[in-house]
Each structure stands twice: as C-alpha cells, then as structure tokens.
Amino acid sequence: MRGAAGHPRPNRRETATMIRRRSLIAAMPALASAPLAAPALAQGAWPSRQIRLVVPYPPGGASDIAGRQQAQVLSEALGVPVVVDNRAGAGGTIGTAHVAQSAPDGYTIMMSSPSSHLGAPLLFRNPGYEGVDDFTHIATFATGTAMVCVHPRLPINNIQELIAYAKANPGKLNYGSAGAGGANHMLGVLFMQRTGVELTHVPYRGAAPALADLIAGNIQLVFDSFSGIIGTVRAGQVRALAVTNPTRWPLAPEFPTVQEQGVPDYNLPSFSAVVGPKGIPDAIADRMHAAINAALATPALTETLARGGNAPFPNSRARFLEIMQEQRTTWRELVRISGVQPEG
C-alpha cells in the first residue's frame, strides 16, 4: 500500500519506531540540561557567597577587634569570606539601623553590644530600629568587666569606704565617663541607685581623656573597662576598689566584686555578640551559633580573648534573647534616672 505521495505506507511496527525516535529527539534538550540541575540547586544552599559583618564603630577600637574575631571564626567554620564593614556614626545607630533594614538572608550580620542595641537607641529620637525586637539573636561572643577606680590620694580602699566618703561629701566626688549615656556613665548611675550616694558625672569624648584626668587628680573616680584601666592600676597610678562583674573576674581574681562588698544586684553586663536582621531562618542562625560556640570552647580563642581582657561568653540563642530583654528594662530605667535627653 502506498501513501498520497506515492511512497510506501509504513506498517504498524515502523510507525511505533518513528514515534519513539521523535519523542527521544524532543526530550534531548531536557536531557542535556539535566546534569546542570543538581549544581543549580546546590548554589541555593547557604552560604554560597561572601557574608558581610557590620561593625557600627570606627576601625581600631575594642568593638572593631571583636567584630574581626567574629568574622574570622565564622569564615573558618562556614568556608566563605566574612568581611568586616565599619559603618560608624551617631553612637553606633547608623550601622545598626542599616543591618536592621537589610534582607534577612544570613548575608548581612553585625557585631552587637549593649551600647549599640540598648543604650544608643535611647539617646536618639529616631534611631531607625528597636534594639531587641528588630533583630535575630544569633550568638553571644565575649564578655568583659569594668573596674571601680579612684585617685590614690583619696582615703578610700574599698567600696564601703567609697560609700561612706560619698555620703559625707554629697556631690563632691566627680566621676568621668566616655560620654553621656554610655556604659561607663550608666555604671555610675546604677551605683548611685543601688547605694543612695550622690556622685557628679563628668562626660568626656572617650575613655582615654577621662582616665588621664583621673591620673592627674582632676576627677576622683571612674567606672572603666578592665582592659582599658588594668595597666594603670598595676602601675599604681590609680587604685582599684572592685570589679563590676557579679563574680570575680578570672583574669584578675585578686580584685573583689562590688556585690561581695555589700551592694546587692549590681550588674550591668558588658559583652559582644552577633545579630542579624529580624527573620533570618533558624537553620541559618543555628549554624552560625554552633560555629561560634564551638570556637569559644577552644583554648586558642580563649587565649586570644584573654589578651584583650575578655572571656568567652557562650549562651543558647534563647538565653541571649532573655538577657537582652532583661537588660532593656534596666537600661531604660537608668537613662531615665540619669536625665539624659535624646538627640535629634
């Protein structure tokens, strides 16, 4: 039998073979792209590119050092570059607001602290973020302490003598800080609240000029970071009365705490941590948390932190959030008592 063009009409077997050939030819583009499908899916796994870690302060300071340590830990654990992006200004609010408004994809995170997330938002009318609720809490990193120090000419050798002297001379003890509303200022406000004494706050443009004036005898008292003041303490230029940590500081256990010298509930934690924008998936946040906690358990990182006057501060993510919520209440009350008015 012949077809319309005069060619022999194919039988049923030939027709089935032709259909199979046409189906195979039609499927070839899809088959050719099939080997690319698995790598394409793999590229969507986190992390597949560089991560940016924002430090909301200038390069070179303690916060910048903490951020670079965090970046190194995460880069080594995750296998991608983690670069530090210093976005300073307005007491840390510029960089912090930038992170709060970034995509919650795990590629923008930041070095956080009580100053950037609890103090600074209270010092500006429109900081651009709420310090606790607008962030994903990933991991606490390192903690430090402060020291209560006086000029050595004062007849004060411990916290109870400081309280007695301040009560006998209300308002005549001047204490310096790195600036109004900062942690060093709030430590003094908390001390007054817990003891009922009256001190006069003298703000400086940084901790270094405040310490210089204490050494010179122009002010009588500071609540300064351990790492910033321990050298002058050991040189005999100032006298340390206590550490502000609730337990003795492991790097200098010879110094008693404020609490053990009769001032209950005196604690304003100082620590660095890693946070990101609100909404980062738990799987991503948990992976970063596990990497940081694993590094904090190593002697190498413990020794590195100790050289800067700090100690590892591992916590669960849930506990990190609890700390921030608890301290938010404390900071709000201290700023209210201090009378510091928000700018802007």
Tab-separated table of C-alpha atoms in Angstrom:
chain	number	residue	atom	x	y	z
A	1	MET	CA	0.000	0.000	0.000
A	2	ARG	CA	1.214	3.469	-0.953
A	3	GLY	CA	0.593	6.869	0.650
A	4	ALA	CA	-0.677	10.017	-1.016
A	5	ALA	CA	2.804	10.993	-2.300
A	6	GLY	CA	3.333	7.595	-3.883
A	7	HIS	CA	5.659	6.337	-1.096
A	8	PRO	CA	5.039	3.035	0.634
A	9	ARG	CA	2.822	3.492	3.728
A	10	PRO	CA	4.752	2.389	6.938
A	11	ASN	CA	3.387	-0.605	8.783
A	12	ARG	CA	2.461	-0.503	12.484
A	13	ARG	CA	5.927	-1.567	13.720
A	14	GLU	CA	7.664	1.135	11.664
A	15	THR	CA	5.151	3.730	12.889
A	16	ALA	CA	5.874	2.907	16.565
A	17	THR	CA	9.625	3.164	15.941
A	18	MET	CA	9.211	6.591	14.329
A	19	ILE	CA	7.162	7.839	17.308
A	20	ARG	CA	9.830	6.684	19.764
A	21	ARG	CA	12.556	8.454	17.734
A	22	ARG	CA	10.567	11.709	17.633
A	23	SER	CA	9.955	11.524	21.421
A	24	LEU	CA	13.650	10.987	22.038
A	25	ILE	CA	14.623	13.956	19.846
A	26	ALA	CA	12.067	16.170	21.634
A	27	ALA	CA	13.426	15.138	25.018
A	28	MET	CA	17.100	15.736	24.154
A	29	PRO	CA	17.207	19.434	25.283
A	30	ALA	CA	15.816	18.483	28.682
A	31	LEU	CA	18.212	15.559	28.999
A	32	ALA	CA	21.131	17.778	28.023
A	33	SER	CA	20.315	20.250	30.815
A	34	ALA	CA	19.697	17.583	33.458
A	35	PRO	CA	23.341	17.409	34.683
A	36	LEU	CA	23.166	21.167	35.468
A	37	ALA	CA	20.098	20.841	37.695
A	38	ALA	CA	21.886	19.474	40.769
A	39	PRO	CA	24.604	22.166	40.856
A	40	ALA	CA	21.932	24.853	40.347
A	41	LEU	CA	20.064	23.616	43.385
A	42	ALA	CA	23.294	23.378	45.387
A	43	GLN	CA	24.019	27.038	44.668
A	44	GLY	CA	20.914	27.955	46.643
A	45	ALA	CA	22.347	26.406	49.818
A	46	TRP	CA	23.569	28.880	52.457
A	47	PRO	CA	26.248	30.179	52.414
A	48	SER	CA	27.125	30.344	48.731
A	49	ARG	CA	28.843	33.736	48.743
A	50	GLN	CA	30.558	36.335	50.896
A	51	ILE	CA	28.979	37.366	54.237
A	52	ARG	CA	29.219	40.950	55.469
A	53	LEU	CA	29.671	41.610	59.199
A	54	VAL	CA	28.911	45.236	60.089
A	55	VAL	CA	30.734	46.920	62.969
A	56	PRO	CA	28.869	50.145	63.858
A	57	TYR	CA	32.036	51.839	65.140
A	58	PRO	CA	35.340	53.029	63.579
A	59	PRO	CA	38.274	50.679	62.924
A	60	GLY	CA	40.811	50.060	65.660
A	61	GLY	CA	38.678	50.083	68.798
A	62	ALA	CA	37.594	47.234	71.046
A	63	SER	CA	34.326	46.740	69.129
A	64	ASP	CA	36.191	46.542	65.825
A	65	ILE	CA	38.569	43.944	67.272
A	66	ALA	CA	35.615	41.874	68.494
A	67	GLY	CA	33.954	42.089	65.093
A	68	ARG	CA	37.102	40.925	63.310
A	69	GLN	CA	37.438	37.999	65.699
A	70	GLN	CA	33.819	37.035	64.996
A	71	ALA	CA	34.386	37.334	61.246
A	72	GLN	CA	37.441	35.070	61.385
A	73	VAL	CA	35.610	32.405	63.399
A	74	LEU	CA	32.635	32.368	61.019
A	75	SER	CA	34.764	32.412	57.869
A	76	GLU	CA	36.804	29.417	59.016
A	77	ALA	CA	33.691	27.480	60.050
A	78	LEU	CA	31.482	28.283	57.058
A	79	GLY	CA	34.089	28.188	54.298
A	80	VAL	CA	33.247	31.581	52.752
A	81	PRO	CA	34.780	35.035	53.254
A	82	VAL	CA	33.251	37.070	56.090
A	83	VAL	CA	34.306	40.685	55.611
A	84	VAL	CA	34.068	43.457	58.198
A	85	ASP	CA	32.182	46.590	57.150
A	86	ASN	CA	32.779	49.535	59.529
A	87	ARG	CA	29.709	51.802	59.423
A	88	ALA	CA	30.320	54.291	62.216
A	89	GLY	CA	28.409	57.333	63.341
A	90	ALA	CA	25.673	58.604	65.634
A	91	GLY	CA	26.701	56.455	68.583
A	92	GLY	CA	26.537	53.245	66.561
A	93	THR	CA	22.986	53.807	65.311
A	94	ILE	CA	23.914	54.287	61.625
A	95	GLY	CA	25.427	50.832	61.180
A	96	THR	CA	22.893	49.169	63.443
A	97	ALA	CA	19.924	50.685	61.590
A	98	HIS	CA	21.480	49.566	58.292
A	99	VAL	CA	21.553	45.956	59.487
A	100	ALA	CA	18.007	46.123	60.880
A	101	GLN	CA	16.798	47.191	57.432
A	102	SER	CA	18.809	44.577	55.479
A	103	ALA	CA	17.454	41.391	53.928
A	104	PRO	CA	17.192	38.543	56.485
A	105	ASP	CA	19.087	36.085	54.301
A	106	GLY	CA	22.118	35.481	56.529
A	107	TYR	CA	24.489	37.504	54.338
A	108	THR	CA	24.371	40.685	56.465
A	109	ILE	CA	25.067	40.361	60.194
A	110	MET	CA	26.755	42.570	62.781
A	111	MET	CA	28.830	42.872	65.916
A	112	SER	CA	26.396	43.981	68.612
A	113	SER	CA	26.764	45.126	72.208
A	114	PRO	CA	24.557	46.574	74.948
A	115	SER	CA	25.761	50.035	73.922
A	116	SER	CA	24.646	49.673	70.292
A	117	HIS	CA	21.365	47.895	70.987
A	118	LEU	CA	20.266	49.048	74.453
A	119	GLY	CA	21.945	52.387	75.128
A	120	ALA	CA	22.183	54.113	71.743
A	121	PRO	CA	18.503	53.718	70.768
A	122	LEU	CA	17.578	55.677	73.915
A	123	LEU	CA	19.931	58.545	73.078
A	124	PHE	CA	18.426	59.423	69.684
A	125	ARG	CA	14.821	60.313	68.885
A	126	ASN	CA	14.734	58.355	65.623
A	127	PRO	CA	17.493	55.729	65.689
A	128	GLY	CA	15.857	53.685	62.917
A	129	TYR	CA	15.469	50.474	64.901
A	130	GLU	CA	14.300	48.917	68.159
A	131	GLY	CA	17.335	47.310	69.734
A	132	VAL	CA	15.832	43.947	70.665
A	133	ASP	CA	12.712	43.277	68.608
A	134	ASP	CA	14.163	44.214	65.201
A	135	PHE	CA	16.939	41.602	65.260
A	136	THR	CA	17.651	37.884	65.078
A	137	HIS	CA	19.752	36.933	68.082
A	138	ILE	CA	22.473	34.600	66.821
A	139	ALA	CA	25.210	34.195	69.448
A	140	THR	CA	26.873	35.899	72.392
A	141	PHE	CA	30.631	36.007	71.868
A	142	ALA	CA	32.846	37.576	74.565
A	143	THR	CA	32.284	39.340	77.851
A	144	GLY	CA	34.296	41.874	79.767
A	145	THR	CA	34.065	43.727	83.041
A	146	ALA	CA	34.722	47.211	84.365
A	147	MET	CA	36.637	48.382	87.413
A	148	VAL	CA	35.716	50.992	90.006
A	149	CYS	CA	38.879	53.068	90.418
A	150	VAL	CA	39.775	56.164	92.441
A	151	HIS	CA	42.692	58.559	92.588
A	152	PRO	CA	45.279	57.105	95.004
A	153	ARG	CA	45.349	60.235	97.176
A	154	LEU	CA	41.761	59.633	98.301
A	155	PRO	CA	41.391	57.865	101.681
A	156	ILE	CA	39.310	55.125	100.030
A	157	ASN	CA	40.376	51.487	99.781
A	158	ASN	CA	37.130	49.588	99.239
A	159	ILE	CA	33.501	50.038	98.202
A	160	GLN	CA	32.145	50.609	101.706
A	161	GLU	CA	34.704	53.374	102.272
A	162	LEU	CA	33.667	54.891	98.929
A	163	ILE	CA	30.012	54.872	100.018
A	164	ALA	CA	30.843	56.432	103.389
A	165	TYR	CA	33.033	59.126	101.789
A	166	ALA	CA	30.373	59.950	99.159
A	167	LYS	CA	27.655	60.234	101.798
A	168	ALA	CA	29.843	62.543	103.895
A	169	ASN	CA	30.621	64.646	100.787
A	170	PRO	CA	27.456	64.564	98.644
A	171	GLY	CA	28.064	65.592	95.046
A	172	LYS	CA	31.756	66.327	95.623
A	173	LEU	CA	33.059	63.130	94.046
A	174	ASN	CA	33.323	63.627	90.269
A	175	TYR	CA	33.318	60.536	88.095
A	176	GLY	CA	34.341	60.594	84.452
A	177	SER	CA	32.979	58.578	81.561
A	178	ALA	CA	33.485	58.145	77.820
A	179	GLY	CA	30.315	60.158	77.179
A	180	ALA	CA	26.778	60.726	78.370
A	181	GLY	CA	24.568	57.677	78.032
A	182	GLY	CA	27.361	55.166	77.553
A	183	ALA	CA	28.087	52.086	79.633
A	184	ASN	CA	30.645	53.840	81.859
A	185	HIS	CA	28.100	56.558	82.641
A	186	MET	CA	25.328	54.046	83.363
A	187	LEU	CA	27.574	52.054	85.716
A	188	GLY	CA	27.833	55.193	87.851
A	189	VAL	CA	24.080	55.780	87.690
A	190	LEU	CA	23.466	52.186	88.749
A	191	PHE	CA	25.929	52.573	91.637
A	192	MET	CA	24.085	55.670	92.875
A	193	GLN	CA	20.743	53.904	92.536
A	194	ARG	CA	21.894	50.857	94.498
A	195	THR	CA	23.736	52.766	97.273
A	196	GLY	CA	21.862	56.051	97.622
A	197	VAL	CA	25.006	58.161	97.219
A	198	GLU	CA	25.320	61.303	95.092
A	199	LEU	CA	28.113	61.495	92.514
A	200	THR	CA	28.697	64.158	89.861
A	201	HIS	CA	29.050	62.881	86.312
A	202	VAL	CA	31.683	64.457	84.040
A	203	PRO	CA	31.389	63.270	80.411
A	204	TYR	CA	34.467	63.162	78.172
A	205	ARG	CA	34.999	62.494	74.478
A	206	GLY	CA	36.222	58.970	75.113
A	207	ALA	CA	37.548	56.871	77.980
A	208	ALA	CA	41.200	57.856	77.497
A	209	PRO	CA	40.832	61.555	78.436
A	210	ALA	CA	38.706	60.605	81.442
A	211	LEU	CA	41.438	58.243	82.652
A	212	ALA	CA	44.090	60.912	82.064
A	213	ASP	CA	42.153	63.343	84.261
A	214	LEU	CA	41.769	60.691	86.968
A	215	ILE	CA	45.533	60.102	86.989
A	216	ALA	CA	46.071	63.881	87.178
A	217	GLY	CA	43.611	64.187	90.072
A	218	ASN	CA	41.150	66.414	88.192
A	219	ILE	CA	38.385	63.878	88.834
A	220	GLN	CA	38.208	61.347	91.648
A	221	LEU	CA	36.506	58.256	90.228
A	222	VAL	CA	35.830	56.208	87.088
A	223	PHE	CA	33.935	53.060	86.148
A	224	ASP	CA	36.242	51.983	83.323
A	225	SER	CA	36.720	48.816	81.296
A	226	PHE	CA	39.126	46.251	82.713
A	227	SER	CA	41.193	46.162	79.538
A	228	GLY	CA	41.415	49.949	79.402
A	229	ILE	CA	42.484	50.575	83.006
A	230	ILE	CA	44.247	47.495	84.354
A	231	GLY	CA	47.659	48.737	83.164
A	232	THR	CA	47.401	51.965	85.180
A	233	VAL	CA	46.086	50.001	88.180
A	234	ARG	CA	49.095	47.694	88.180
A	235	ALA	CA	51.405	50.677	87.686
A	236	GLY	CA	49.988	52.270	90.848
A	237	GLN	CA	48.637	55.327	89.033
A	238	VAL	CA	45.056	54.660	90.163
A	239	ARG	CA	43.565	52.478	92.900
A	240	ALA	CA	41.088	49.735	92.003
A	241	LEU	CA	38.321	49.093	94.541
A	242	ALA	CA	36.336	46.402	92.750
A	243	VAL	CA	35.258	44.797	89.502
A	244	THR	CA	31.666	45.322	88.384
A	245	ASN	CA	31.154	41.702	87.311
A	246	PRO	CA	28.860	39.761	89.690
A	247	THR	CA	31.606	37.154	90.216
A	248	ARG	CA	35.367	37.647	90.489
A	249	TRP	CA	36.998	38.247	87.146
A	250	PRO	CA	39.053	35.198	86.115
A	251	LEU	CA	41.805	37.358	84.608
A	252	ALA	CA	42.281	39.241	87.899
A	253	PRO	CA	40.715	37.222	90.732
A	254	GLU	CA	42.538	39.261	93.377
A	255	PHE	CA	40.030	42.098	92.972
A	256	PRO	CA	36.704	41.690	94.845
A	257	THR	CA	33.362	42.473	93.225
A	258	VAL	CA	31.053	45.369	94.042
A	259	GLN	CA	28.377	42.881	95.076
A	260	GLU	CA	30.545	40.995	97.549
A	261	GLN	CA	31.364	44.334	99.191
A	262	GLY	CA	27.764	44.904	100.175
A	263	VAL	CA	25.990	46.325	97.100
A	264	PRO	CA	23.274	43.845	96.062
A	265	ASP	CA	22.142	43.370	92.472
A	266	TYR	CA	24.911	45.499	90.992
A	267	ASN	CA	25.396	44.160	87.483
A	268	LEU	CA	25.368	45.763	84.036
A	269	PRO	CA	26.709	43.097	81.675
A	270	SER	CA	29.288	44.040	79.071
A	271	PHE	CA	29.556	41.738	76.076
A	272	SER	CA	29.886	41.491	72.310
A	273	ALA	CA	27.590	39.326	70.236
A	274	VAL	CA	26.412	38.523	66.713
A	275	VAL	CA	22.950	39.508	65.498
A	276	GLY	CA	21.236	39.924	62.140
A	277	PRO	CA	18.042	41.420	60.768
A	278	LYS	CA	14.793	40.042	62.146
A	279	GLY	CA	13.578	36.997	60.236
A	280	ILE	CA	16.793	35.088	59.474
A	281	PRO	CA	15.764	31.407	59.169
A	282	ASP	CA	16.516	29.343	62.258
A	283	ALA	CA	18.599	26.864	60.245
A	284	ILE	CA	20.996	29.645	59.228
A	285	ALA	CA	21.103	31.320	62.649
A	286	ASP	CA	21.601	27.964	64.370
A	287	ARG	CA	24.517	27.116	62.089
A	288	MET	CA	26.301	30.382	62.926
A	289	HIS	CA	25.519	29.909	66.620
A	290	ALA	CA	27.029	26.405	66.614
A	291	ALA	CA	30.170	27.653	64.825
A	292	ILE	CA	30.752	30.443	67.340
A	293	ASN	CA	30.127	28.280	70.410
A	294	ALA	CA	32.479	25.598	69.086
A	295	ALA	CA	35.229	28.200	68.629
A	296	LEU	CA	34.653	29.636	72.110
A	297	ALA	CA	35.390	26.200	73.566
A	298	THR	CA	38.901	26.145	72.083
A	299	PRO	CA	41.983	27.176	74.100
A	300	ALA	CA	43.262	29.230	71.147
A	301	LEU	CA	40.288	31.621	71.099
A	302	THR	CA	40.144	31.744	74.911
A	303	GLU	CA	43.787	32.872	74.977
A	304	THR	CA	43.184	35.426	72.231
A	305	LEU	CA	40.250	36.933	74.118
A	306	ALA	CA	42.215	36.983	77.380
A	307	ARG	CA	44.933	39.091	75.770
A	308	GLY	CA	42.279	41.736	75.220
A	309	GLY	CA	40.938	41.445	78.761
A	310	ASN	CA	37.871	39.409	77.772
A	311	ALA	CA	36.498	35.918	78.350
A	312	PRO	CA	34.282	33.569	76.279
A	313	PHE	CA	30.562	34.157	76.762
A	314	PRO	CA	28.645	31.221	75.245
A	315	ASN	CA	24.875	31.066	75.687
A	316	SER	CA	21.937	29.482	73.949
A	317	ARG	CA	20.083	31.670	71.477
A	318	ALA	CA	17.070	31.686	73.813
A	319	ARG	CA	19.195	32.853	76.739
A	320	PHE	CA	20.781	35.569	74.589
A	321	LEU	CA	17.315	36.962	73.846
A	322	GLU	CA	16.371	36.781	77.543
A	323	ILE	CA	19.495	38.746	78.518
A	324	MET	CA	18.653	41.468	76.024
A	325	GLN	CA	15.051	41.692	77.197
A	326	GLU	CA	16.098	41.876	80.851
A	327	GLN	CA	18.769	44.490	80.193
A	328	ARG	CA	16.461	46.599	78.017
A	329	THR	CA	14.351	47.268	81.115
A	330	THR	CA	17.449	48.130	83.170
A	331	TRP	CA	18.889	50.494	80.549
A	332	ARG	CA	15.582	52.313	80.094
A	333	GLU	CA	15.372	52.949	83.837
A	334	LEU	CA	18.991	54.084	84.129
A	335	VAL	CA	18.725	56.515	81.230
A	336	ARG	CA	15.503	57.894	82.716
A	337	ILE	CA	17.173	58.405	86.107
A	338	SER	CA	20.256	59.974	84.526
A	339	GLY	CA	18.191	62.676	82.850
A	340	VAL	CA	19.981	62.280	79.512
A	341	GLN	CA	17.748	63.649	76.752
A	342	PRO	CA	17.654	62.014	73.305
A	343	GLU	CA	19.213	63.922	70.419
A	344	GLY	CA	17.742	64.642	67.005
